């Protein structure tokens, strides 16, 4: 629950996946796609070749619906207004 955040500027959710390989991030994106969530990679650091997973603005409502009953209220701000 704590490995991501709400980007209020772009109105998206980002998962902090810098500790994962690019292949692992792409596998997670495929899993999200199976749930109907559109996501992509956002390069975080060119030197270490690290990435974050960016959930499409159009998919944020679906993400919220899927996680709102399972997320600890302390972390609800990470998916924006719920």
Coordinates of N, CA and C in Angstrom, one line a residue:
X1 N 0.8 -1.2 0.0 CA 0.0 0.0 0.0 C 0.8 1.3 0.0
X2 N 2.0 1.2 0.5 CA 2.8 2.4 0.6 C 3.8 2.6 -0.6
X3 N 3.7 1.7 -1.6 CA 4.7 1.8 -2.7 C 4.1 2.5 -3.9
X4 N 3.4 3.6 -3.7 CA 2.9 4.4 -4.8 C 2.3 5.7 -4.3
X5 N 1.8 6.5 -5.2 CA 1.3 7.8 -4.8 C 0.4 8.4 -5.8
X6 N -0.4 9.4 -5.4 CA -1.3 10.1 -6.3 C -0.6 11.4 -6.8
X7 N -0.5 11.5 -8.1 CA 0.1 12.7 -8.7 C -1.0 13.7 -9.0
X8 N -1.2 14.7 -8.2 CA -2.3 15.6 -8.3 C -2.2 16.5 -9.5
X9 N -1.0 16.7 -10.0 CA -0.8 17.5 -11.3 C -1.4 16.8 -12.5
X10 N -1.0 15.5 -12.6 CA -1.5 14.8 -13.8 C -2.8 14.0 -13.5
X11 N -3.2 13.9 -12.2 CA -4.4 13.2 -11.8 C -4.2 11.7 -12.2
X12 N -3.1 11.1 -11.8 CA -2.8 9.7 -12.0 C -2.2 9.1 -10.8
X13 N -2.2 7.8 -10.8 CA -1.5 7.0 -9.7 C -0.2 6.4 -10.3
X14 N 0.9 6.6 -9.5 CA 2.2 6.0 -9.9 C 2.5 5.0 -8.9
X15 N 3.0 3.8 -9.3 CA 3.6 2.8 -8.4 C 5.1 2.9 -8.4
X16 N 5.7 3.0 -7.3 CA 7.1 3.1 -7.1 C 7.8 1.7 -7.3
X17 N 8.2 1.5 -8.5 CA 8.8 0.1 -8.8 C 10.2 0.2 -9.2
X18 N 11.0 1.2 -8.6 CA 12.4 1.3 -9.0 C 13.2 0.1 -8.6
X19 N 12.8 -0.7 -7.7 CA 13.5 -1.8 -7.3 C 13.3 -3.0 -8.2
X20 N 12.4 -2.9 -9.1 CA 12.1 -4.0 -10.1 C 12.8 -3.8 -11.4
X21 N 13.0 -4.9 -12.1 CA 13.6 -4.7 -13.4 C 12.5 -4.2 -14.4
X22 N 12.9 -3.8 -15.6 CA 12.0 -3.4 -16.6 C 11.1 -4.5 -17.0
X23 N 11.6 -5.7 -17.1 CA 10.8 -6.9 -17.4 C 9.7 -7.2 -16.4
X24 N 10.1 -7.0 -15.1 CA 9.1 -7.2 -14.0 C 8.0 -6.1 -14.0
X25 N 8.4 -4.9 -14.3 CA 7.4 -3.8 -14.4 C 6.4 -4.1 -15.6
X26 N 7.0 -4.6 -16.7 CA 6.1 -4.9 -17.9 C 5.2 -6.1 -17.5
X27 N 5.7 -7.0 -16.7 CA 4.8 -8.2 -16.3 C 3.7 -7.6 -15.5
X28 N 4.0 -6.7 -14.5 CA 2.9 -6.1 -13.7 C 1.9 -5.3 -14.5
X29 N 2.4 -4.6 -15.5 CA 1.5 -3.9 -16.4 C 0.6 -4.8 -17.2
X30 N 1.1 -6.0 -17.6 CA 0.2 -7.0 -18.2 C -0.9 -7.5 -17.3
X31 N -0.5 -7.7 -16.0 CA -1.5 -8.1 -15.0 C -2.5 -7.1 -14.8
X32 N -2.1 -5.8 -14.7 CA -3.1 -4.7 -14.6 C -4.0 -4.7 -15.8
X33 N -3.4 -4.9 -17.0 CA -4.2 -4.9 -18.2 C -5.3 -6.0 -18.1
X34 N -5.0 -7.2 -17.5 CA -5.9 -8.2 -17.4 C -7.1 -7.8 -16.5
X35 N -6.9 -6.8 -15.7 CA -8.0 -6.3 -14.8 C -8.7 -5.1 -15.5
X36 N -8.3 -4.8 -16.7 CA -8.9 -3.7 -17.4 C -8.2 -2.3 -17.1
X37 N -7.1 -2.3 -16.5 CA -6.4 -1.1 -16.1 C -5.3 -0.8 -17.1
X38 N -5.4 0.4 -17.7 CA -4.3 0.8 -18.7 C -3.2 1.4 -17.9
X39 N -2.0 1.0 -18.2 CA -0.8 1.5 -17.5 C 0.4 1.5 -18.4
X40 N 1.4 2.2 -18.0 CA 2.6 2.2 -18.8 C 3.8 2.5 -18.0
X41 N 5.0 2.5 -18.6 CA 6.2 2.8 -17.9 C 6.5 4.3 -17.9
X42 N 7.1 4.8 -16.8 CA 7.6 6.1 -16.7 C 9.0 6.0 -16.2
X43 N 10.0 6.4 -17.1 CA 11.4 6.3 -16.7 C 11.6 7.2 -15.5
X44 N 12.3 6.7 -14.5 CA 12.6 7.4 -13.3 C 14.0 7.9 -13.3
X45 N 14.9 7.1 -13.7 CA 16.3 7.5 -13.6 C 17.1 6.8 -14.8
X46 N 17.7 7.6 -15.6 CA 18.4 7.1 -16.8 C 19.7 6.4 -16.4
X47 N 20.3 6.8 -15.3 CA 21.6 6.2 -14.9 C 21.3 4.8 -14.4
X48 N 20.3 4.6 -13.5 CA 20.1 3.3 -13.0 C 19.1 2.5 -13.8
X49 N 18.5 3.1 -14.8 CA 17.5 2.5 -15.7 C 16.3 2.0 -14.9
X50 N 15.8 2.9 -14.0 CA 14.7 2.5 -13.2 C 13.4 3.1 -13.7
X51 N 12.3 2.5 -13.4 CA 11.0 2.9 -13.9 C 9.9 2.9 -12.8
X52 N 8.9 3.6 -13.1 CA 7.6 3.6 -12.3 C 6.5 3.2 -13.2
X53 N 5.5 2.6 -12.6 CA 4.3 2.2 -13.4 C 3.3 3.3 -13.2
X54 N 2.9 3.9 -14.4 CA 1.9 5.0 -14.4 C 0.6 4.5 -14.8
X55 N -0.4 4.6 -14.0 CA -1.8 4.2 -14.3 C -2.5 5.4 -15.1
X56 N -3.0 5.0 -16.2 CA -3.7 6.0 -17.1 C -4.8 6.7 -16.3
X57 N -4.9 8.0 -16.6 CA -6.0 8.8 -16.0 C -7.4 8.2 -16.2
X58 N -7.6 7.6 -17.4 CA -8.9 6.9 -17.7 C -9.1 5.7 -16.8
X59 N -8.0 5.1 -16.3 CA -8.2 3.8 -15.5 C -8.2 4.1 -14.0
X60 N -7.9 5.3 -13.6 CA -7.9 5.6 -12.2 C -9.2 5.3 -11.5
X61 N -10.4 5.6 -12.1 CA -11.7 5.2 -11.4 C -11.8 3.7 -11.2
X62 N -11.4 2.9 -12.2 CA -11.4 1.5 -12.0 C -10.5 1.0 -10.9
X63 N -9.3 1.5 -10.9 CA -8.3 1.2 -9.9 C -8.9 1.5 -8.5
X64 N -9.5 2.7 -8.4 CA -10.1 3.0 -7.1 C -11.2 2.0 -6.7
X65 N -12.0 1.7 -7.6 CA -13.1 0.7 -7.3 C -12.6 -0.6 -6.9
X66 N -11.5 -1.1 -7.5 CA -10.9 -2.4 -7.1 C -10.2 -2.4 -5.8
X67 N -9.7 -1.2 -5.4 CA -8.9 -1.3 -4.1 C -9.5 -0.6 -2.9
X68 N -10.5 0.2 -3.2 CA -11.1 1.1 -2.1 C -11.5 0.3 -0.8
X69 N -12.0 -0.9 -1.0 CA -12.5 -1.7 0.1 C -11.4 -2.5 0.8
X70 N -10.2 -2.4 0.2 CA -9.0 -3.2 0.7 C -7.9 -2.3 1.2
X71 N -7.9 -1.1 0.9 CA -6.8 -0.2 1.3 C -7.0 0.3 2.7
X72 N -5.9 0.4 3.4 CA -5.9 0.9 4.8 C -6.3 2.4 4.6
X73 N -7.3 2.9 5.4 CA -7.7 4.3 5.3 C -6.5 5.3 5.4
X74 N -5.5 5.0 6.1 CA -4.3 5.8 6.3 C -3.7 6.1 4.9
X75 N -3.8 5.1 4.0 CA -3.2 5.2 2.7 C -4.1 5.6 1.5
X76 N -5.4 5.9 1.9 CA -6.4 6.2 0.8 C -6.0 7.4 0.0
X77 N -5.2 8.4 0.6 CA -4.8 9.5 -0.2 C -4.0 9.2 -1.4
X78 N -3.4 8.0 -1.4 CA -2.5 7.6 -2.5 C -3.2 7.2 -3.8
X79 N -4.5 7.1 -3.7 CA -5.3 6.9 -4.9 C -6.2 8.1 -5.2
X80 N -5.9 9.2 -4.6 CA -6.7 10.4 -4.9 C -8.0 10.4 -4.1
X81 N -8.9 11.3 -4.4 CA -10.1 11.4 -3.7 C -10.9 10.2 -3.9
X82 N -11.3 9.6 -2.8 CA -12.1 8.3 -2.8 C -13.5 8.6 -2.4

